[in-house]
N, CA, C and O of each residue as an XYZ file, in Angstrom:
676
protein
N       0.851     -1.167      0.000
C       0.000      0.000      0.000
C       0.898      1.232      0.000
O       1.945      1.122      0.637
N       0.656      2.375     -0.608
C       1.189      3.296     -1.085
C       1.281      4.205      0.332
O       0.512      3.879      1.236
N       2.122      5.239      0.534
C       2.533      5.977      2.136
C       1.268      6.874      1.810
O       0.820      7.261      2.889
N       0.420      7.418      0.628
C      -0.680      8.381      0.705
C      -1.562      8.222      1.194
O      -2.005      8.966      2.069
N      -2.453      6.513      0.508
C      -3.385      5.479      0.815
C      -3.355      5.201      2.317
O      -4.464      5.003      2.814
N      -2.318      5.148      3.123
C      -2.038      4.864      4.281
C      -2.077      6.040      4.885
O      -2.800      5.780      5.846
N      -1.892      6.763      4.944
C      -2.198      7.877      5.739
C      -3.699      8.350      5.524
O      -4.215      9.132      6.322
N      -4.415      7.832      4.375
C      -5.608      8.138      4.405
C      -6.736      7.091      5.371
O      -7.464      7.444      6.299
N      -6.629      6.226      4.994
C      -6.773      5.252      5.627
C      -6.834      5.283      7.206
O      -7.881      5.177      7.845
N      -5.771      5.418      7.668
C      -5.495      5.636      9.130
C      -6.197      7.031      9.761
O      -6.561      7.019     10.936
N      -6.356      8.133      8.999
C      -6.998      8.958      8.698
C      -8.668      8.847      8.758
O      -9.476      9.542      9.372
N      -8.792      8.119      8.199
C     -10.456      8.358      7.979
C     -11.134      7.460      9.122
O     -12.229      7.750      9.604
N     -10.377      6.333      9.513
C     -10.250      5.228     10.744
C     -10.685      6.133     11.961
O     -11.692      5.962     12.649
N      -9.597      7.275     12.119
C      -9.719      8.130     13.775
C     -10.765      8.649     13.599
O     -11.640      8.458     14.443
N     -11.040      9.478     12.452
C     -11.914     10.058     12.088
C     -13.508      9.402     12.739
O     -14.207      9.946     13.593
N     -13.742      8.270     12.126
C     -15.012      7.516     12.214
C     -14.679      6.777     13.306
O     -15.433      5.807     13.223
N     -14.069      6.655     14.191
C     -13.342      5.962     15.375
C     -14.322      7.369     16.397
O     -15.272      7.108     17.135
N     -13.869      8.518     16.202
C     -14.127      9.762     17.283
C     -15.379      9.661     17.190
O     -15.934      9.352     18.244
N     -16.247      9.859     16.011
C     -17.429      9.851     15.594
C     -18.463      9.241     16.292
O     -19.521      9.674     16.749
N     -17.706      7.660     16.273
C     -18.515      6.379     16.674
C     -18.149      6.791     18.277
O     -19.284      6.750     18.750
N     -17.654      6.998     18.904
C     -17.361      7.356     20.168
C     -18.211      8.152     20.785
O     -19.096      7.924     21.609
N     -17.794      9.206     20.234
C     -19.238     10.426     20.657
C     -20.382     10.144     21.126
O     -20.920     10.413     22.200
N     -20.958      9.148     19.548
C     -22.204      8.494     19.612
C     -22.468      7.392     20.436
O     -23.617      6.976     20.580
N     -21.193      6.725     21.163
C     -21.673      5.830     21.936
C     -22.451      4.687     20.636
O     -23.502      4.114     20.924
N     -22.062      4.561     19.818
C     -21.975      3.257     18.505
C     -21.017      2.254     18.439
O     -19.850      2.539     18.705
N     -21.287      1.277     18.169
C     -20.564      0.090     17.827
C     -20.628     -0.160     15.910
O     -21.435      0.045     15.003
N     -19.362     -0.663     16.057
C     -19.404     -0.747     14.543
C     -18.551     -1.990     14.639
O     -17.602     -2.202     15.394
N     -19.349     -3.143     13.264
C     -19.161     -4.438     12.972
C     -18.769     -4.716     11.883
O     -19.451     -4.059     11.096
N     -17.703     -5.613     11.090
C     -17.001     -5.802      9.622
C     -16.980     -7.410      9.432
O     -16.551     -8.299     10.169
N     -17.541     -7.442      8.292
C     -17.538     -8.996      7.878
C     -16.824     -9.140      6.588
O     -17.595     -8.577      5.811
N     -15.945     -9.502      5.982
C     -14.671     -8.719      5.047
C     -14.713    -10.205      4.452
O     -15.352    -11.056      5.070
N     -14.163    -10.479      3.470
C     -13.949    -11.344      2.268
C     -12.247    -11.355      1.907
O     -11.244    -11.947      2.304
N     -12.758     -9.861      0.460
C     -11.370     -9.688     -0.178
C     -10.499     -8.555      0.434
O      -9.529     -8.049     -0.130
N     -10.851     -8.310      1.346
C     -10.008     -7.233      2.184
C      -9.176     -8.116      3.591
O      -8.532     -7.648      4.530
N      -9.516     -9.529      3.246
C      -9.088    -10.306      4.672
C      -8.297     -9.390      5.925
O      -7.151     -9.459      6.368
N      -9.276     -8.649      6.216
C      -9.122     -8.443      7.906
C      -8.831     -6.958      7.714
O      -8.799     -6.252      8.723
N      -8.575     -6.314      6.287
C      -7.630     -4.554      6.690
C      -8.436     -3.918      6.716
O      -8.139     -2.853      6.176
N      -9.913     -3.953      7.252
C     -10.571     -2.929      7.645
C     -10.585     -3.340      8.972
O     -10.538     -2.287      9.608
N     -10.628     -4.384      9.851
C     -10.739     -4.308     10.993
C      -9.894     -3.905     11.553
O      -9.984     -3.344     12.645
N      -8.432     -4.189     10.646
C      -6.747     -3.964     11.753
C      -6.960     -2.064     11.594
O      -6.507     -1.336     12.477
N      -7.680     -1.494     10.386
C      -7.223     -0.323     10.134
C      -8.396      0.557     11.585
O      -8.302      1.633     12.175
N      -9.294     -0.477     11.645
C     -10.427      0.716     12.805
C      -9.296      0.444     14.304
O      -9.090      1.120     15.313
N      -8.803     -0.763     13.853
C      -8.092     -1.136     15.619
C      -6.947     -0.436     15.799
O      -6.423     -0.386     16.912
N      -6.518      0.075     14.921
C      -5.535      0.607     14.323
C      -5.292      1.906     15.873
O      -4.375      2.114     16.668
N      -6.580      2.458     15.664
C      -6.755      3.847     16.402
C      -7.117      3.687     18.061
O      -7.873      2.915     18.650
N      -6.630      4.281     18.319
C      -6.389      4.005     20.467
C      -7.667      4.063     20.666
O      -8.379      4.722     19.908
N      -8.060      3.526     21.497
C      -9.427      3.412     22.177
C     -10.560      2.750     21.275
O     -11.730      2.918     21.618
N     -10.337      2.186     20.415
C     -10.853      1.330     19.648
C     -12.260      0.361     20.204
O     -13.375      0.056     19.781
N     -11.447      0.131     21.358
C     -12.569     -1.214     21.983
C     -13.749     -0.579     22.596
O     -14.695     -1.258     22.996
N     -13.717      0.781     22.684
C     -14.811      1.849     22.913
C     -16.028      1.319     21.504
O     -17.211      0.997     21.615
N     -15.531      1.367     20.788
C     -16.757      1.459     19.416
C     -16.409      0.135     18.526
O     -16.960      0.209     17.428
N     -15.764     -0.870     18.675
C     -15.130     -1.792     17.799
C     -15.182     -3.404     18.764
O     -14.256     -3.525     19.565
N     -15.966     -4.305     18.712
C     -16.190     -5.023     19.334
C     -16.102     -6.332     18.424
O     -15.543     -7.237     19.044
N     -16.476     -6.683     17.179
C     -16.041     -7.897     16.216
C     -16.117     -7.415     14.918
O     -16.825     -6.639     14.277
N     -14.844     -8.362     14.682
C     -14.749     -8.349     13.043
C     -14.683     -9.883     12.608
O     -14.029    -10.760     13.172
N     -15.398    -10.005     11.623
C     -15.578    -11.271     11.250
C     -14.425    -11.537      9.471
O     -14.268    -10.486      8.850
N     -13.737    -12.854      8.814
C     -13.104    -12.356      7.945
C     -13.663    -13.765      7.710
O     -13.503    -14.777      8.393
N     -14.260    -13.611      6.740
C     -14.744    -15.136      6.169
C     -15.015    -15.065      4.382
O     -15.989    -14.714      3.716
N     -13.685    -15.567      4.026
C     -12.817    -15.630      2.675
C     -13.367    -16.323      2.586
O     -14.042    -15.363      2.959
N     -14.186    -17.514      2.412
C     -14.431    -18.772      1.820
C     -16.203    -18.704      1.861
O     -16.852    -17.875      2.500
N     -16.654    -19.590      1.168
C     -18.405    -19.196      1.263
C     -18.729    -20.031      2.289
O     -19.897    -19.934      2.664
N     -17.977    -20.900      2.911
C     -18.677    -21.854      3.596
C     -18.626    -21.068      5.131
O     -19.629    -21.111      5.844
N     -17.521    -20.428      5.536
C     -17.470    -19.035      6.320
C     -18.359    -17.951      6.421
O     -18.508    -17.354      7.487
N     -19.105    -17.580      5.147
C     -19.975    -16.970      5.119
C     -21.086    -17.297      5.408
O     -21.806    -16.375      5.793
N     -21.592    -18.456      5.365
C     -22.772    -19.411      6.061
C     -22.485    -19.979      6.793
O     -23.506    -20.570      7.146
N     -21.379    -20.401      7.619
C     -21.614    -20.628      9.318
C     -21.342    -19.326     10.051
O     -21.914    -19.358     11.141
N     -20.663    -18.162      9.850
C     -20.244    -17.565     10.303
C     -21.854    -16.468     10.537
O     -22.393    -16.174     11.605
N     -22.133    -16.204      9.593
C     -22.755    -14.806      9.190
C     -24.557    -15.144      8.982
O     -25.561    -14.438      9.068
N     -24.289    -16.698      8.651
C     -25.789    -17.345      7.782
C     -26.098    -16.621      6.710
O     -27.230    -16.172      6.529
N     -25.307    -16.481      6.065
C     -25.242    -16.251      4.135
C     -25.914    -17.497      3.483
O     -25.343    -18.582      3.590
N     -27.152    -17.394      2.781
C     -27.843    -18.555      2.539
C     -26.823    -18.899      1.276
O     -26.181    -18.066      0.636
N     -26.835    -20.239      1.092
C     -25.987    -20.802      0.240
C     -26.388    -20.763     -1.446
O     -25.724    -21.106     -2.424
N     -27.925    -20.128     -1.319
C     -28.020    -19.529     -3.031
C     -27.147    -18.051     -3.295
O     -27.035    -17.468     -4.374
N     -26.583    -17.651     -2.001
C     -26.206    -16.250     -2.395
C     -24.334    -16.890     -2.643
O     -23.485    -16.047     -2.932
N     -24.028    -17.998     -2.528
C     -22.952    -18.320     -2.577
C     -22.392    -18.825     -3.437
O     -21.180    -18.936     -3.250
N     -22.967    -19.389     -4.811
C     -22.145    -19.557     -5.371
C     -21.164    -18.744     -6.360
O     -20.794    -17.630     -5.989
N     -20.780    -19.184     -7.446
C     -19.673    -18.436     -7.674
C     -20.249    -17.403     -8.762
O     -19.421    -16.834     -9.474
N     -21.635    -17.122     -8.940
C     -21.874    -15.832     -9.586
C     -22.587    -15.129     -8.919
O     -22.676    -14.020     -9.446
N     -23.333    -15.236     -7.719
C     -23.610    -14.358     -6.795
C     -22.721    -13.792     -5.451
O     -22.728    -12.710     -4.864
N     -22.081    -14.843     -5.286
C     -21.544    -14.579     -4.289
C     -20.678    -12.996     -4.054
O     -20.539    -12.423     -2.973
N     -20.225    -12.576     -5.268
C     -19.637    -10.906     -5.430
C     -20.489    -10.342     -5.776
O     -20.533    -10.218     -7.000
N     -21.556     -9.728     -5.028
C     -22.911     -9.100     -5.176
C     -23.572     -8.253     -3.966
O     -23.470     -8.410     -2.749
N     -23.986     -7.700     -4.407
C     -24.632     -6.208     -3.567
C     -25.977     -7.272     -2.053
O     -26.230     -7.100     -0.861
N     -26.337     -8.088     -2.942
C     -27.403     -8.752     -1.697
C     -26.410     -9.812     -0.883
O     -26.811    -10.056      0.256
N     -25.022    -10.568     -1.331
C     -24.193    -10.887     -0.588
C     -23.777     -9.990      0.315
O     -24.438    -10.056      1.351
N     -22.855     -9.100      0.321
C     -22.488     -7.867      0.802
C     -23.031     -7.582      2.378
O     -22.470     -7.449      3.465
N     -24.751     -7.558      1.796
C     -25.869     -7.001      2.826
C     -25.894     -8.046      3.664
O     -25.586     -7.914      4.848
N     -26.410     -9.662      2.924
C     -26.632    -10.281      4.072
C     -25.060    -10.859      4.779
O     -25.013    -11.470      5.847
N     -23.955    -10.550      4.015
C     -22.768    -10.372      5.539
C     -23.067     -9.111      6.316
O     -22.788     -9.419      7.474
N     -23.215     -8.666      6.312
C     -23.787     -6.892      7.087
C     -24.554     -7.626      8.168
O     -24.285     -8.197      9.225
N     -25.429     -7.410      7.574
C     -27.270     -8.659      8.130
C     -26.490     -9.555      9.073
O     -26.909     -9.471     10.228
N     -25.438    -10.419      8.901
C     -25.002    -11.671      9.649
C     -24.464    -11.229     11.056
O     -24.714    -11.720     12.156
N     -23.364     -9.784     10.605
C     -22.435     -9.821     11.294
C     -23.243     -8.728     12.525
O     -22.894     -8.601     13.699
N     -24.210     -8.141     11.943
C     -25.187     -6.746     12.999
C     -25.294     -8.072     13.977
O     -24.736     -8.273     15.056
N     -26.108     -8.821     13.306
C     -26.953    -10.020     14.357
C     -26.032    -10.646     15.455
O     -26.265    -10.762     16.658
N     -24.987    -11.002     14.779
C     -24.154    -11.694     15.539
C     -23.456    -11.012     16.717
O     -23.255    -11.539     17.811
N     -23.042     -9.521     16.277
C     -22.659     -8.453     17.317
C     -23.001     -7.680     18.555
O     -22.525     -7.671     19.691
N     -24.114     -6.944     17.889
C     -25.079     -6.323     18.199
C     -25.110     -4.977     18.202
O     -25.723     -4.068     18.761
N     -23.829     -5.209     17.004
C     -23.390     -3.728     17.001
C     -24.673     -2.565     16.206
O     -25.795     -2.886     15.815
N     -23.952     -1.033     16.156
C     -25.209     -0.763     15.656
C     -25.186     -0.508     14.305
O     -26.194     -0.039     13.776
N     -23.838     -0.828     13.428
C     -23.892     -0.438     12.416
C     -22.521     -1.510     11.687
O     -21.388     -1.635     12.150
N     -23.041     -2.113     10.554
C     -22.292     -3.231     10.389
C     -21.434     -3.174      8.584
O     -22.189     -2.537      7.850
N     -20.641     -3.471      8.099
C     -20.016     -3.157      6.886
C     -19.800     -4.708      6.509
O     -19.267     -5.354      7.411
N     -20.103     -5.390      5.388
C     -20.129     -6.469      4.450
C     -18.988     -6.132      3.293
O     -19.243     -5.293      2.428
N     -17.683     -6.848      3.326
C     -17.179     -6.363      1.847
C     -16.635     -7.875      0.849
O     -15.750     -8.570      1.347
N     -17.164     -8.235     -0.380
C     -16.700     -8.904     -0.930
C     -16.446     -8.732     -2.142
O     -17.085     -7.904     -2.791
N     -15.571     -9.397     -2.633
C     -14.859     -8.538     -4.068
C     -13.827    -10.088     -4.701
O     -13.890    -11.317     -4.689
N     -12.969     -9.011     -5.181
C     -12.408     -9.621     -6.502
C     -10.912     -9.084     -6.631
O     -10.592     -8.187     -7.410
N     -10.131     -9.674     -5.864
C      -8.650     -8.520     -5.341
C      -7.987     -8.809     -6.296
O      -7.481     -7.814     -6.814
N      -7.626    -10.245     -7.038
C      -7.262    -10.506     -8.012
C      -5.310    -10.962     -7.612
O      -4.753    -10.703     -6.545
N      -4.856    -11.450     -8.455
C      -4.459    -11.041    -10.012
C      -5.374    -12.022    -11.134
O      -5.290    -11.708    -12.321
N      -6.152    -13.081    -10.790
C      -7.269    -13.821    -10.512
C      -8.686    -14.082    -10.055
O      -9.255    -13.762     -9.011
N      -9.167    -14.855    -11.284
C     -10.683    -15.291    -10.548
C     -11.630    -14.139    -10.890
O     -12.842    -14.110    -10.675
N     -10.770    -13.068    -11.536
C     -12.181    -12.562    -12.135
C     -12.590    -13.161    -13.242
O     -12.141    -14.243    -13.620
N     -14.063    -12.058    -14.240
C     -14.519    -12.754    -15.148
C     -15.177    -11.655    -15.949
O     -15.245    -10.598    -15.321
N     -15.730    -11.620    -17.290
C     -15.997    -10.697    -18.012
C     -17.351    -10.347    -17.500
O     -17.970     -9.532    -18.184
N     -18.022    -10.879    -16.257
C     -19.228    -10.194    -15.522
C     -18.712     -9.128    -14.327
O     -19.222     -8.090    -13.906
N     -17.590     -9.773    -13.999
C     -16.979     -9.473    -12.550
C     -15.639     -9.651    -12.594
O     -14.938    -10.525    -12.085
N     -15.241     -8.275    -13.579
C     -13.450     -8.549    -13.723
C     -12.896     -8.050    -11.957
O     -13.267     -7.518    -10.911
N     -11.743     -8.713    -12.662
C     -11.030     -8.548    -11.308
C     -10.827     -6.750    -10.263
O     -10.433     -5.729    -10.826
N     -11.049     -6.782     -9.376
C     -11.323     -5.484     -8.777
C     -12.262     -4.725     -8.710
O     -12.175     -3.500     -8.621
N     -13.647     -5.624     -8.760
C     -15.036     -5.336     -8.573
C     -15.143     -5.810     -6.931
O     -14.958     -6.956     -6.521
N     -15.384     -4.982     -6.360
C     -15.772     -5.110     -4.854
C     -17.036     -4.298     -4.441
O     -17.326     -3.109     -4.571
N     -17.670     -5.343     -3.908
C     -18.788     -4.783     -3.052
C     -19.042     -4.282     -1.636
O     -18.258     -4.896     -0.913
N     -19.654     -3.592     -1.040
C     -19.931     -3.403      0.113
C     -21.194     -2.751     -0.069
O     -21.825     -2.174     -0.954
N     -21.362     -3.271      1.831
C     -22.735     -3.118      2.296
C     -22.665     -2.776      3.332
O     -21.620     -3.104      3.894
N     -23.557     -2.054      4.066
C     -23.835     -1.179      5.163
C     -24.878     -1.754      5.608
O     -25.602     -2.293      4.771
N     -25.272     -1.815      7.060
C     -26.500     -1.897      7.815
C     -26.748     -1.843      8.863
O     -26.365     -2.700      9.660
N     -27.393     -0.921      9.163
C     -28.088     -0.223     10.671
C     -29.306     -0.801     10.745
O     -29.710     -1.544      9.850
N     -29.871     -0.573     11.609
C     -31.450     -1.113     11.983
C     -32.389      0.082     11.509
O     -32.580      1.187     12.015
N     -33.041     -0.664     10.078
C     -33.816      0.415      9.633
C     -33.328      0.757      8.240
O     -34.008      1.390      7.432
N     -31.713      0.152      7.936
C     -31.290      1.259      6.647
C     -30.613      0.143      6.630
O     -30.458     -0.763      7.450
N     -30.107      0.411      5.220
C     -29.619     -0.722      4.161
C     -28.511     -0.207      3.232
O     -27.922      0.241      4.215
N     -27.767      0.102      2.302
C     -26.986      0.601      1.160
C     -26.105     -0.382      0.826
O     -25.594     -0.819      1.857
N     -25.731     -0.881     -0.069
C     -24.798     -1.259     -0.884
C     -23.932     -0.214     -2.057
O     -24.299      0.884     -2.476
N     -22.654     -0.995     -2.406
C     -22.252     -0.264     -3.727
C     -21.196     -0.994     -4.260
O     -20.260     -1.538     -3.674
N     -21.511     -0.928     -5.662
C     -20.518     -1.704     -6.454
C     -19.125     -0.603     -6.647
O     -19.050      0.626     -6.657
N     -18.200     -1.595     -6.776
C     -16.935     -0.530     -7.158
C     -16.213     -1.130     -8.039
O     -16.251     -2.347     -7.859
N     -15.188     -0.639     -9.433
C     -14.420     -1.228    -10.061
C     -13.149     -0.480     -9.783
O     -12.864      0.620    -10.257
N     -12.314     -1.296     -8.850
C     -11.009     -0.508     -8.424
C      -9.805     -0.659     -9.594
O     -10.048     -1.348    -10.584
N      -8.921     -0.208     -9.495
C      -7.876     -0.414    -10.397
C      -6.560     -0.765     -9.799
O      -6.732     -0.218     -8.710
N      -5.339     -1.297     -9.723
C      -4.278     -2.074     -9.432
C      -4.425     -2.834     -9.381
O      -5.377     -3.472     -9.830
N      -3.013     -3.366     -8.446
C      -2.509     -4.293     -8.017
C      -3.632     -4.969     -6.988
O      -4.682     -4.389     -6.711
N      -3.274     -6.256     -6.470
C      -4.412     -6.727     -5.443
C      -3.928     -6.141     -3.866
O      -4.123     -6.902     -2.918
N      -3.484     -5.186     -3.684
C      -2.637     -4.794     -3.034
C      -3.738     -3.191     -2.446
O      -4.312     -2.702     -1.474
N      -3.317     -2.909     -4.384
C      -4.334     -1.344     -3.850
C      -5.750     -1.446     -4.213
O      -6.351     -0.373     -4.143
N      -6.625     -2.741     -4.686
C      -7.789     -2.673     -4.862
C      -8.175     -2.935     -3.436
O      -8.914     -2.133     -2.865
N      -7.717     -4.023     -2.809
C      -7.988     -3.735     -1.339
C      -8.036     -2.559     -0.218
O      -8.826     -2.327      0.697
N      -6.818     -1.897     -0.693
C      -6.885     -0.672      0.137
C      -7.416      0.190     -0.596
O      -7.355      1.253      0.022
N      -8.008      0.366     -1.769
C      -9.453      1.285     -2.056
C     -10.235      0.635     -1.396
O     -10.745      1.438     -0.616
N     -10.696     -0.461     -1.213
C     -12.315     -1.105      0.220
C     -12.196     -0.171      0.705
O     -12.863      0.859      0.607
N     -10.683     -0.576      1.736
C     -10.982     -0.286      2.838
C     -11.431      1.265      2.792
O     -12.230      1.644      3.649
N     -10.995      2.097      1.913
C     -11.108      3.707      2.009
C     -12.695      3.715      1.520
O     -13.570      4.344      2.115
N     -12.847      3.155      0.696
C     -14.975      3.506      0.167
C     -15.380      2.693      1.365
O     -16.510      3.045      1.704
N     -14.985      1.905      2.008
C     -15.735      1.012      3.478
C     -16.365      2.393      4.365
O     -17.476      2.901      4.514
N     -14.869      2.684      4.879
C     -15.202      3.858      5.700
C     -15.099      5.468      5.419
O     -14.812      6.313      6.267
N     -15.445      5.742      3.816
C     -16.175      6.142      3.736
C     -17.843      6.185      3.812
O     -18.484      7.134      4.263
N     -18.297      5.191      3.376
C     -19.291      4.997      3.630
C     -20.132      4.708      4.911
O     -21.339      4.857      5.106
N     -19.150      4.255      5.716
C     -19.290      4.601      7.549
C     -19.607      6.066      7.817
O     -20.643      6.454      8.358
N     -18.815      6.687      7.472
C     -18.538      8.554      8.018
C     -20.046      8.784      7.206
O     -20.899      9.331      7.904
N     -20.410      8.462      5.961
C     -21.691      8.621      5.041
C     -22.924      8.383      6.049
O     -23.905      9.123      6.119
N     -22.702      7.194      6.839
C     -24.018      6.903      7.567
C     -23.785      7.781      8.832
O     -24.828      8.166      9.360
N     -22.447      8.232      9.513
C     -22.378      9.119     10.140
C     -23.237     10.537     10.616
O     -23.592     11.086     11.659
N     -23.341     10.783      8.878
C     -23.979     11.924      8.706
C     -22.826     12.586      9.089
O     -21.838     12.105      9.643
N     -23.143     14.353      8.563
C     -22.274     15.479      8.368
C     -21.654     15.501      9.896
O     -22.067     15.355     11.047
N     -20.042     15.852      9.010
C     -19.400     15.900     10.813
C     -19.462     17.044     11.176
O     -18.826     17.212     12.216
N     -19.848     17.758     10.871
C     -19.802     19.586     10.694
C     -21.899     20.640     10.231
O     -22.316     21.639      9.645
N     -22.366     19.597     10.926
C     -23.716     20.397     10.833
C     -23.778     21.869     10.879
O     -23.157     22.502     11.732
N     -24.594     22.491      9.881
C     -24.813     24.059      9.919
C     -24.331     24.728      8.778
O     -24.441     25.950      8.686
C-alpha cells in the first residue's frame, strides 16, 4: 500500500473511530477480499474497543454461512460478489454483534478469478443499521494490493456517510 493510501486510511479510521465514540456506537465488519484490513485499520486507532467489538473475515463461502448465515443460493460463484451478498454479511455480522452499524465487503482482489461479468477489482460493500440498508458496487484499479486498500477507504467512507455530516450548519 502506497505511504498516501495509508495515511488516508489511518486517517479516515480516527476520524469515524471519534465519531462512533461520541455516539456511543458500535461498529461491525464482515470482510472477504479485504481479509481483515478494515478491521486492523479501525483497531488501528487508540481506544478502539470503545466502538469496535467484532470483526468477522470469512474468505471462503462456507465461512460466510456458518459464520454470518449467508444462505448458500447467495454463494455460489456468480452471486456470491454481489450487492445482496455484501448485505446479508452486514445482516449476519449486525446479528451476531449487536453492534449498531455493520459493513459487508466482498470482491475480486485478483491477479485472478475474475470474469468478463466481474473482472477482477469489482468489490462490493454493504452497510446496515437497523432500519437502513446501502450497498455499492466498485471497479477498483491495481494491483491486489491497492484494490484492497481502495475497500478499505470507500468502506469507511461509507461509515462517516451513515455518520452523517461531521460539521452540521
Amino acid at each position: 500500500m502506497d505511504g498516501r493510501r495509508h495515511v488516508l486510511i489511518r486517517t479516515l479510521a480516527a476520524v469515524v473511530g471519534a465519531r462512533l465514540a461520541a455516539a456511543g456506537q458500535m461498529v461491525t465488519v464482515a470482510e472477504s477480499c479485504t481479509g481483515g484490513l478494515l478491521a486492523a485499520a479501525l483497531t488501528d486507532v487508540p481506544g478502539s474497543s470503545a466502538w469496535f467489538g467484532y470483526g468477522f473475515v470469512t474468505y471462503v463461502a462456507e465461512a460466510k454461512h456458518k459464520l454470518l448465515g449467508v444462505a448458500w443460493e447467495r454463494l455460489d460463484s456468480k452471486a456470491i460478489v454481489s450487492e445482496a451478498t455484501a448485505l446479508s454479511m452486514a445482516r449476519g455480522a449486525l446479528g451476531v454483534s449487536g453492534a449498531d452499524i455493520a459493513i459487508g465487503v466482498t470482491g475480486i482482489a485478483g491477479p485472478t478469478g475474475g470474469t468478463p461479468e466481474c473482472p477482477v477489482g469489482t468489490v462490493v460493500i454493504g452497510w446496515v443499521a437497523d432500519g437502513w440498508e446501502y450497498a455499492e458496487t466498485h471497479r477498483f484499479t491495481g494491483d491486489r494490493s491497492a484494490v484492497r486498500a481502495q475497500a478499505v477507504v470507500a468502506a469507511l467512507n461509507g461509515l462517516q456517510g451513515w455518520l452523517g455530516p461531521a460539521f452540521p450548519g
